[in-house]
XYZ file of C-alpha atoms in Angstrom:
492
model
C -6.412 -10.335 27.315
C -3.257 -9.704 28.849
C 0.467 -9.752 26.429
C 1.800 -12.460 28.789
C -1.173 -14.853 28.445
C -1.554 -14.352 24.675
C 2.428 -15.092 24.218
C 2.434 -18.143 26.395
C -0.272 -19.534 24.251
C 1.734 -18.800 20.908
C 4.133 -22.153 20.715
C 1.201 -24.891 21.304
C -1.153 -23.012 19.486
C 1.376 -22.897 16.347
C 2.121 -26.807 17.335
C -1.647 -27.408 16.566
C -1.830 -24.922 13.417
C 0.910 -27.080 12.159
C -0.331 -30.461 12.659
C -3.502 -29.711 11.129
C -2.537 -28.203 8.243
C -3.982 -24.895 8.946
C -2.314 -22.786 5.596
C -3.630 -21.177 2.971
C -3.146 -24.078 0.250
C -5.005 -26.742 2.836
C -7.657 -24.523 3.186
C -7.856 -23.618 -0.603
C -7.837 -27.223 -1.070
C -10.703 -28.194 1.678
C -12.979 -25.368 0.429
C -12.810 -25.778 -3.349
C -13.041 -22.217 -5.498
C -16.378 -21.850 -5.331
C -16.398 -21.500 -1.427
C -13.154 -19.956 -0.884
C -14.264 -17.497 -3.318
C -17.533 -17.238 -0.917
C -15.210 -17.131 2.201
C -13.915 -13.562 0.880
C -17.203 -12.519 -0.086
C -17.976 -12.912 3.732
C -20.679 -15.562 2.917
C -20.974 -18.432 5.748
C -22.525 -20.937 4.672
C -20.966 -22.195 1.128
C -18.246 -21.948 3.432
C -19.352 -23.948 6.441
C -21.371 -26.619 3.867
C -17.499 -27.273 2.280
C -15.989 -27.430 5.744
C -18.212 -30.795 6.269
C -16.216 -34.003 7.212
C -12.936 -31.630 7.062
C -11.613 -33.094 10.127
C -9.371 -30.815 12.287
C -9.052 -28.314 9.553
C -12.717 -27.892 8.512
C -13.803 -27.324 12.327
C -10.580 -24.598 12.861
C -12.028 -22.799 9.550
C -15.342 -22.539 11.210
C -13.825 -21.737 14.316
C -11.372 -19.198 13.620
C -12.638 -17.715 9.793
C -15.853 -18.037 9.891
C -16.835 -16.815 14.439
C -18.968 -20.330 14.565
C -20.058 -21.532 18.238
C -18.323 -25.037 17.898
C -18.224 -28.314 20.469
C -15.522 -27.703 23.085
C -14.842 -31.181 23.211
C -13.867 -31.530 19.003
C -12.053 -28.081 19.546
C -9.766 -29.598 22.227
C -9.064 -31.787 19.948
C -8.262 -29.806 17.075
C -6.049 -27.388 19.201
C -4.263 -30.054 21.114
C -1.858 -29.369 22.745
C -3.540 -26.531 23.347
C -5.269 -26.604 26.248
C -8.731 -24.778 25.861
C -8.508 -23.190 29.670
C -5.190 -21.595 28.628
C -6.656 -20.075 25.286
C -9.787 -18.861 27.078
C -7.656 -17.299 29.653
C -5.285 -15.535 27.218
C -8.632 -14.028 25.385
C -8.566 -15.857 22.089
C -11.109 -18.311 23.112
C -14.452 -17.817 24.958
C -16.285 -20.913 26.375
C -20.784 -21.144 27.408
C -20.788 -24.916 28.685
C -19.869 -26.887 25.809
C -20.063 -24.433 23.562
C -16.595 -22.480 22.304
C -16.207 -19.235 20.393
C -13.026 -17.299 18.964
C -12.486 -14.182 20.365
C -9.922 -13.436 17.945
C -9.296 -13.756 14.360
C -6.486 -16.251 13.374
C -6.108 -16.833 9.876
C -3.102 -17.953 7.488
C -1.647 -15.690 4.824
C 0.960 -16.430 2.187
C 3.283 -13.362 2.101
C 5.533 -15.184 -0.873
C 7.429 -16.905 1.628
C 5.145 -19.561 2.745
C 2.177 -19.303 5.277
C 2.117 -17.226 8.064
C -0.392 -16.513 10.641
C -1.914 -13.507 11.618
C -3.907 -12.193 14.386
C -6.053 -9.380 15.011
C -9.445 -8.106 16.674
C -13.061 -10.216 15.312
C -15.265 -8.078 12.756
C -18.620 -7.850 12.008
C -17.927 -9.453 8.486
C -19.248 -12.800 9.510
C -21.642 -12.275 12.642
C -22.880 -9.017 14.092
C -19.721 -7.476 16.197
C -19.491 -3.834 17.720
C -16.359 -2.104 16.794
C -14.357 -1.258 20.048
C -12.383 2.142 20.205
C -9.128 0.284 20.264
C -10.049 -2.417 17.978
C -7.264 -4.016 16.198
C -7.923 -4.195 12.680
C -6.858 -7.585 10.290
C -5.709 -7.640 6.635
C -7.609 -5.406 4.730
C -7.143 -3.972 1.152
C -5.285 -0.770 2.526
C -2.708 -3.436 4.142
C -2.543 -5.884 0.788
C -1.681 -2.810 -1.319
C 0.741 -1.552 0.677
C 2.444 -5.404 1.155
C 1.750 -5.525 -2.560
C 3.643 -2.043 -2.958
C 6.473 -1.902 -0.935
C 9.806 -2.806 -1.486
C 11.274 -5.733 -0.712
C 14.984 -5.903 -1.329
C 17.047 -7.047 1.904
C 17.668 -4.162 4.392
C 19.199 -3.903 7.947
C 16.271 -2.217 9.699
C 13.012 -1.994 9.111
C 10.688 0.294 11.372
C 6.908 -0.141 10.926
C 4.828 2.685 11.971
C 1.153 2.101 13.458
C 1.649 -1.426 13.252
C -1.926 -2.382 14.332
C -1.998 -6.703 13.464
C 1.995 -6.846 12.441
C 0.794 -7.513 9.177
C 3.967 -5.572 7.204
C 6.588 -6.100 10.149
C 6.318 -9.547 9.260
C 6.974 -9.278 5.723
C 9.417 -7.147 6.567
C 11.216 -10.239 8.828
C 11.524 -11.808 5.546
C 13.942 -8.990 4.043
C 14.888 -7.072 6.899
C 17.691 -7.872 9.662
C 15.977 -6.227 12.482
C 12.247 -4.775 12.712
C 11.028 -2.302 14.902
C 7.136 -2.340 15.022
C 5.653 0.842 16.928
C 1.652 1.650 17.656
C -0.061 3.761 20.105
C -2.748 1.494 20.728
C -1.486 -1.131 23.327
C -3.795 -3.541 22.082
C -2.045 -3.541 18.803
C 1.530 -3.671 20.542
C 0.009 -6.705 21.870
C -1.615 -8.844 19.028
C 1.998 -7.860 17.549
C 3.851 -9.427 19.908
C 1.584 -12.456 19.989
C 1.510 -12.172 15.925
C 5.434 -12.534 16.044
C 5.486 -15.337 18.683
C 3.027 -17.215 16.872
C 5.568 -16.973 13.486
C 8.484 -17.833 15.834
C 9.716 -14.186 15.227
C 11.310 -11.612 16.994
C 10.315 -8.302 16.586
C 11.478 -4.871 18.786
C 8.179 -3.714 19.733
C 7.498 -0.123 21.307
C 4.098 1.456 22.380
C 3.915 5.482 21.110
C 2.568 7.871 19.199
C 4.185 8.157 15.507
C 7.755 8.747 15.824
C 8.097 9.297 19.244
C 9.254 5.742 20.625
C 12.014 5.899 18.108
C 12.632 9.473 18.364
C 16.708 9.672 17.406
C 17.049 6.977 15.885
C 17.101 5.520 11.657
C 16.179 3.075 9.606
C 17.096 1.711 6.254
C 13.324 1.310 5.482
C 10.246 2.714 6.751
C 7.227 1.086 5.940
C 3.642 2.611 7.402
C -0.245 2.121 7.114
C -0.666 5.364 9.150
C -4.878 6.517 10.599
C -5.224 8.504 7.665
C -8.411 8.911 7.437
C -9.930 12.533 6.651
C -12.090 14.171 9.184
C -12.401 15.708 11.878
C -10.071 16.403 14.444
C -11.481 13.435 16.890
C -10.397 9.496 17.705
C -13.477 7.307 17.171
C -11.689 4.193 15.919
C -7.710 4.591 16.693
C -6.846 2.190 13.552
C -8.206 5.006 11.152
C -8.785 7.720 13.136
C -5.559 9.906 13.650
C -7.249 12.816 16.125
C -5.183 15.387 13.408
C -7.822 17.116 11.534
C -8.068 16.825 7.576
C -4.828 15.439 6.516
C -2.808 16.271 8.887
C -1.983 12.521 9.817
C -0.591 12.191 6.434
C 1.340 15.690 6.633
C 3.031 14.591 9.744
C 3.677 10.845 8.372
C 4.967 12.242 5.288
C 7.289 14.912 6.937
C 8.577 12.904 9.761
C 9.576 9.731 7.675
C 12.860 11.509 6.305
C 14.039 12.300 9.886
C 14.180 9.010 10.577
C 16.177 7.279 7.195
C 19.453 6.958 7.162
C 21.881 7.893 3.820
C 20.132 6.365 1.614
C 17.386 5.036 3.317
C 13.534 4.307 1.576
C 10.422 4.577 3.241
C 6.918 3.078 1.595
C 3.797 4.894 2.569
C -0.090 5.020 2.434
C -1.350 8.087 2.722
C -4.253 10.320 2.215
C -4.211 14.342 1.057
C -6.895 16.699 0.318
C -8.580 18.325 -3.092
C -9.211 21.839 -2.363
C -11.011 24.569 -4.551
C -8.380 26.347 -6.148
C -5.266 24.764 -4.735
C -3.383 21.663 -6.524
C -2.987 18.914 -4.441
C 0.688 18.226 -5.633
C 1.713 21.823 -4.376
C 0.145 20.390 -0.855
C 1.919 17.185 -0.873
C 5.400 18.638 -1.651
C 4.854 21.719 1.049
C 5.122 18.730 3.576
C 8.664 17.963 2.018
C 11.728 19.572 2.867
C 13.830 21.318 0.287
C 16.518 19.214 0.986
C 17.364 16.076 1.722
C 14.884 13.628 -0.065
C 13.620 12.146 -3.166
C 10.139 11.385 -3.241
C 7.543 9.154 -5.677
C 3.939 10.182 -4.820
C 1.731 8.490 -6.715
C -2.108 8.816 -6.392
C -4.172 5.715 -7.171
C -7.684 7.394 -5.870
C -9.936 10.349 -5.836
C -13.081 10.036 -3.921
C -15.505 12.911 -3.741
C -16.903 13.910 -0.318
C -20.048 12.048 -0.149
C -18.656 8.680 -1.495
C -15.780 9.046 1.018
C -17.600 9.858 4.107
C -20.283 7.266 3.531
C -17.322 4.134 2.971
C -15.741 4.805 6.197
C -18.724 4.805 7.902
C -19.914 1.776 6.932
C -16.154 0.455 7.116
C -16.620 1.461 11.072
C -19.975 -0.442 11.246
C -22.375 1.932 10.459
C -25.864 1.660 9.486
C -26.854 5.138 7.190
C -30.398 4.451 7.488
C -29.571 4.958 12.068
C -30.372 8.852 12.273
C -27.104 8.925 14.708
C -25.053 8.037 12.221
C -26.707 10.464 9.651
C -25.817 13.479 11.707
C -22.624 11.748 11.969
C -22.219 11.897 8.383
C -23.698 15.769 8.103
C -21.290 17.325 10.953
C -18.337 15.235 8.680
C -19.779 16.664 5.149
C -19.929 20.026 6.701
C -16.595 19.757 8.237
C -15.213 19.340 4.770
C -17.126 21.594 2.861
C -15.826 24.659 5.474
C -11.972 23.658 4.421
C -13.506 23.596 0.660
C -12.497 20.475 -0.192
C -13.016 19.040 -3.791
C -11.974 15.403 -3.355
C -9.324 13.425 -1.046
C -6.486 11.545 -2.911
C -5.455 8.669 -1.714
C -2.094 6.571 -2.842
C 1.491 5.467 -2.340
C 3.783 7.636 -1.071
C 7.513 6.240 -1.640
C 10.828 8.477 0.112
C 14.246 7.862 -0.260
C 17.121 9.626 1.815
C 19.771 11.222 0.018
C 22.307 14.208 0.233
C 21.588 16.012 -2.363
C 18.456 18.947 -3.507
C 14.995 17.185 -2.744
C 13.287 16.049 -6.121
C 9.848 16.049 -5.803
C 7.531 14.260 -8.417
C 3.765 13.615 -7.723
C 1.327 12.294 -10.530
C -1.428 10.550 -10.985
C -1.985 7.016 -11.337
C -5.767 5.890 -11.630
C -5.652 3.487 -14.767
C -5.224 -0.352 -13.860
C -1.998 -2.096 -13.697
C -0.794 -5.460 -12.519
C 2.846 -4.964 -11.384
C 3.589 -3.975 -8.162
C 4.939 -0.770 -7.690
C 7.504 -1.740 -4.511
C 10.703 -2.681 -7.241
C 9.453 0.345 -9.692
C 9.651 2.701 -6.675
C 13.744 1.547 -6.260
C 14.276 1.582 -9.893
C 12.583 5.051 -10.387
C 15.008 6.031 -7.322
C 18.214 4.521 -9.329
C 16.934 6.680 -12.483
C 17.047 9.799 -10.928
C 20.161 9.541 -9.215
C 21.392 8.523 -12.627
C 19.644 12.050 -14.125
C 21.311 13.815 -11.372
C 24.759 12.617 -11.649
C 24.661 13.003 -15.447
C 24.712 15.203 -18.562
C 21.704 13.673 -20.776
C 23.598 14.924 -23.588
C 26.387 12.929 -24.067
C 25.192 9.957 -23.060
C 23.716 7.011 -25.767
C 20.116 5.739 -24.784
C 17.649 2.441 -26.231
C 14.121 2.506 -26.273
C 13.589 -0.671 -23.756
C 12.315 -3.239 -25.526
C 8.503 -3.154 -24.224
C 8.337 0.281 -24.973
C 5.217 0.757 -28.000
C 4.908 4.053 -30.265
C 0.790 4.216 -30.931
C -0.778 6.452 -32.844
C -4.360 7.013 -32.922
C -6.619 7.533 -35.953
C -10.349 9.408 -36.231
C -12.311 9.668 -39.390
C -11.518 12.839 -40.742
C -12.663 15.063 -43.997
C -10.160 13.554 -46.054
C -10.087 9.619 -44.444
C -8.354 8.930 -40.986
C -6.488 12.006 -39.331
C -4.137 11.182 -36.633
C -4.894 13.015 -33.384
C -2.271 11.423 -31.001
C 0.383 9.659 -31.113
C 1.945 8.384 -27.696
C 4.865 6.689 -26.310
C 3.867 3.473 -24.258
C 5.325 1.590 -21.477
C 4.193 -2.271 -21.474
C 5.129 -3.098 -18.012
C 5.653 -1.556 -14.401
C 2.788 1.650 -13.860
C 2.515 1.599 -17.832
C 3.145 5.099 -18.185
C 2.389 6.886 -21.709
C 3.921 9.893 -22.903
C 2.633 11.744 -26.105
C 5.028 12.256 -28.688
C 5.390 15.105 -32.072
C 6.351 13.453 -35.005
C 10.119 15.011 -34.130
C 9.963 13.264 -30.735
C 8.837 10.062 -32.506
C 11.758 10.330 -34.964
C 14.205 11.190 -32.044
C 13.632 7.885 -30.006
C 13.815 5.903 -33.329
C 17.370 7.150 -33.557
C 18.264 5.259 -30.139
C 19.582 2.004 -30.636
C 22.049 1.761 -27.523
C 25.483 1.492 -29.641
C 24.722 4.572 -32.227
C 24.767 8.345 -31.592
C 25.163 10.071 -28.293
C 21.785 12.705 -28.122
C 23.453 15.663 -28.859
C 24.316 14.239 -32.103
C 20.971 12.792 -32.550
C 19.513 16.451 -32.539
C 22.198 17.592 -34.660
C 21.032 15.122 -37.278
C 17.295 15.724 -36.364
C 17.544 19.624 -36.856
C 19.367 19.382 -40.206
C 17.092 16.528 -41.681
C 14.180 18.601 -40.669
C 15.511 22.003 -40.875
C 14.951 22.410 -37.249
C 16.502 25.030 -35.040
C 18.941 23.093 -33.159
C 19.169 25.320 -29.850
C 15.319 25.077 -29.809
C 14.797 21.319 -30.736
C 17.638 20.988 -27.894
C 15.689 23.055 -25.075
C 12.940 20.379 -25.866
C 14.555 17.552 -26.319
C 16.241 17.613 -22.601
C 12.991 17.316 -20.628
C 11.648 15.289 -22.940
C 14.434 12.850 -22.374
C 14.591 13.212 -18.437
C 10.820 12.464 -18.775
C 11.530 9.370 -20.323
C 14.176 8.213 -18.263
C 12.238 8.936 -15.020
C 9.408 6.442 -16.082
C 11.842 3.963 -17.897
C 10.706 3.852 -21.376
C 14.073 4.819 -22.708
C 17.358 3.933 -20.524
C 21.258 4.846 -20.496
C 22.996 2.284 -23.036
C-alpha cells in the first residue's frame, strides 16, 4: 500500500459508497436489529443471511464489514467506477481469480453530522487475522468514549495526537477550522490521509513521535487516544504499545499537552496511571502537572487489577492464554508490575485547559454509570472555576439548579427508621452527590437566586441554630466551592 495509490482511489471509491447507499441508516435498514445487533457482536452469519438479495449494499457489507471472499465480477459492479485493478493496487482490495477480498476495513460511522467513512487495518473479529506490528487499529470503545467525551464547541485548531484511523481528526473537521493529525506509525499517517480524502477533507498531516512534529507550535484544542497501555518498556503493537515503561506514556501525554495550548486553550485526553501500594494515585497524576499554568479535570472511569488487565490486552492483541508463549508473556508482564508494586491501573478522561493563572488540580473518581457525555461538562466545570477564582463566594447570591435532589436515607433502627445519610444529588451531567449535615441541608434551602447573599445566609443560620458563625463560615466556604465545582448550586 503506498499513500499515493490509496488517495487516488479515494474520489471513485466515495462515488460508489454514495451511489449505493453505503451509511449507517441503509445498512441499519438492510440488516434489521436483530442482525445489526449480531454485526457488533462479531457474528457472520445473521449478518450475511440479512445481506441476501441486498443488491449493491448487501454484497459491500459482506465485502467490507464482514472480510467475505466475494465474485469479482458483482464487486466491479458494486464499486463502479471503481476500477477493481486500481483498488487492488492501492492495497484495499486483494484478488485469487474471480475471487475478491478487502484488505482493509471500510465502514460508515455517524459522528452527529451525518455518515462518514472510516478506514483502518482488518482484525481478527470476523476471520482469523495476525496482528501486524504497525497495524492500524479501527473504532474501538477507547475511540467512542473519547468522541463521546470530548468537547465539541467550534475552535480554530485542533491537533490530534497518535491519530492511528483519523477517527477524532474528523470529528474534529466538524468544529474545528484547521486540524493537525500527527502519528509515528506511517501506516497510520497514511490510512489518515486516505480517511480524509475519502470524506473530501483536508487535514495537515505530520509523521512523529508525540509532540515532536509540532514542536513550537499551539492549538486551541488537543484531542489524543495516546499507546497507553501499562507494561513494559517494549513496542509489540505501536497502537497500544508506547515503548515508555508503566505509565510513562500517559505522564508524558499529560505533561506535554499544556506546552502546546494556547491562552485558553482545552485539551481532551485518554489516559492510563498506576495504583501503587502506599501512594495515591491523584498525588501521581498531579506530579505530572505543572504548578502553573493549567486547570485540569481528571476523572477516572476504571480500576482494573493486574491480572484482569494484563489478560484483556492480550487477548485485545490476539492472544490465545491457553498458547504457553503467550503465558510467559503474561508472567514476565505480572511480574513486571508486581516489582513497581502496583495495586491497580486507573484508567479515564483526562480534560486540560490553558490559563494564566495558579494550576488547579482536581482528580476524582467516577465509576458509577451515567449517560451524558462528559465533553460540554468538562467546559462548563472549566467556566465554574474561573468563576470561583475570580470571585468572593461570600457576597455573591446562589440557586440550587433545578435538577438538584436532597435524599436522605433511612435504616430500621431501635426506635423505627434512623437516618444515616442524607446527600445532595445532581440529576444530570456525571451525577455527582455530595453528603450534607442537617446545617448544610438548611443552608442550600436558603438559596433561591433573588434572596440573601451567603454571608447573610450564615448569619441567619448561626443565630437560628445558635451556631458559631466564624466556624459555620470556615465550613460553609468549601462546602460551597464544592458545590459550585460540580454544578449543583450556581451564581444567581
Amino acid at each position: 500500500m503506498t499513500r499515493d495509490l490509496l488517495l487516488s482511489v479515494c474520489a471513485p471509491l466515495r462515488e460508489a459508497l454514495t451511489r449505493a447507499a453505503f451509511d449507517t441508516d441503509s445498512i441499519l435498514d438492510l440488516l434489521g436489529p436483530e442482525a445489526h445487533a449480531a454485526l457488533d457482536r462479531h457474528e457472520p452469519v445473521p449478518v450475511r443471511r440479512a445481506c441476501a438479495g441486498g443488491g449493491d449494499l448487501g454484497l459491500l457489507v459482506r465485502l467490507f464489514l464482514l472480510g467475505d471472499d466475494c465474485d469479482a465480477d458483482a464487486v466491479a459492479s458494486a464499486l463502479s467506477p471503481l476500477d477493481i485493478d486500481d483498488a487492488v493496487a492501492a492495497g484495499l482490495l486483494s484478488r485469487d481469480g474471480d475471487v475478491v477480498r478487502a484488505e482493509l476495513d471500510l465502514r460508515p460511522l455517524d459522528l452527529g453530522t451525518g455518515t462518514r467513512w472510516v478506514l483502518s487495518d482488518l482484525d481478527g473479529s470476523m476471520r482469523p487475522r495476525p496482528t501486524a506490528d504497525d497495524h492500524v487499529i479501527g473504532v474501538g470503545h477507547a475511540s467512542l468514549s473519547l468522541l463521546q467525551g470530548t468537547p465539541t464547541r467550534p475552535v480554530g485548531t485542533v491537533l490530534d495526537v497518535g491519530t492511528g484511523c483519523g477517527i477524532q481528526a474528523l470529528r474534529a473537521a466538524d468544529y474545528a477550522g484547521a486540524v493537525t493529525a500527527t502519528d509515528v506509525n506511517a501506516r497510520a499517517t497514511d490510512l489518515t490521509a486516505a480517511t480524509a480524502a475519502l470524506n473530501g477533507l483536508d487535514f495537515e498531516i505530520l509523521e512523529g513521535s508525540w509532540f515532536a512534529p509540532v514542536a513550537g507550535r499551539t492549538f486551541d484544542q488537543i484531542v489524543a487516544n495516546p499507546p497507553f497501555v501499562v507494561s513494559e518498556a517494549r513496542v509489540v503493537n505501536s497502537y497500544r504499545d508506547s515503548g515508555l515503561d508503566l505509565d510513562g506514556a500517559s505522564e508524558l501525554m499529560i505533561s506535554g499537552a499544556t506546552d502546546h495550548l494556547a491562552p485558553g486553550g482545552t485539551a481532551a485526553m485518554l489516559a492510563s496511571w498506576l495504583h501503587v501500594d502506599g501512594e495515591d494515585w491523584r498525588h501521581r497524576v498531579a506530579s505530572w502537572l505543572p504548578a502553573h499554568g493549567v486547570d485540569a479535570w481528571i476523572v477516572q472511569r476504571d480500576v482494573a487489577d493486574p491480572a484482569l488487565y494484563v489478560g484483556t490486552w492480550l487477548r485485545d492483541g490476539g492472544g490465545d492464554l491457553r498458547d504457553p508463549a503467550v503465558q510467559a508473556r503474561a508472567a514476565a508482564w505480572l511480574d513486571h508490575l508486581a516489582e513497581a508494586d502496583v495495586e491497580g491501573v486507573g484508567f479515564g478522561f483526562v480534560y486540560l485547559r490553558r490559563t494564566d493563572a495558579p494550576s488547579d488540580i482536581l482528580c476524582e473518581d467516577l465509576r458509577h454509570g451515567f449517560t451524558d457525555p462528559l465533553g460540554d461538562e468538562a467546559l462548563a466545570y472549566f467556566d465554574r472555576l474561573a468563576w470561583l477564582r475570580d470571585h468572593d463566594v461570600l457576597g455573591a447570591r446562589f440557586a440550587v439548579r433545578p435538577d438538584t435532589a436532597l435524599e436522605r436515607v433511612f435504616l430500621p433502627g431501635d426506635d423505627g427508621w434512623k437516618q444515616v445519610v442524607a446527600r445532595v444529588h445532581r440529576g444530570s451531567g456525571p451525577q455527582w452527590q455530595h453528603e450534607v449535615d442537617e446545617l448544610a441541608a438548611a443552608l442550600l434551602a436558603g438559596m433561591r437566586g433573588d434572596g440573601l447573599a451567603l454571608e447573610e445566609l450564615i448569619t441567619l443560620l448561626a443565630f437560628a441554630h445558635d451556631e458559631d458563625e466564624e466556624s459555620l463560615t470556615a465550613t460553609a466556604i468549601p462546602l460551597v466551592h464544592s458545590l459550585v465545582r460540580h454544578g449543583l448550586i450556581e451564581p444567581a
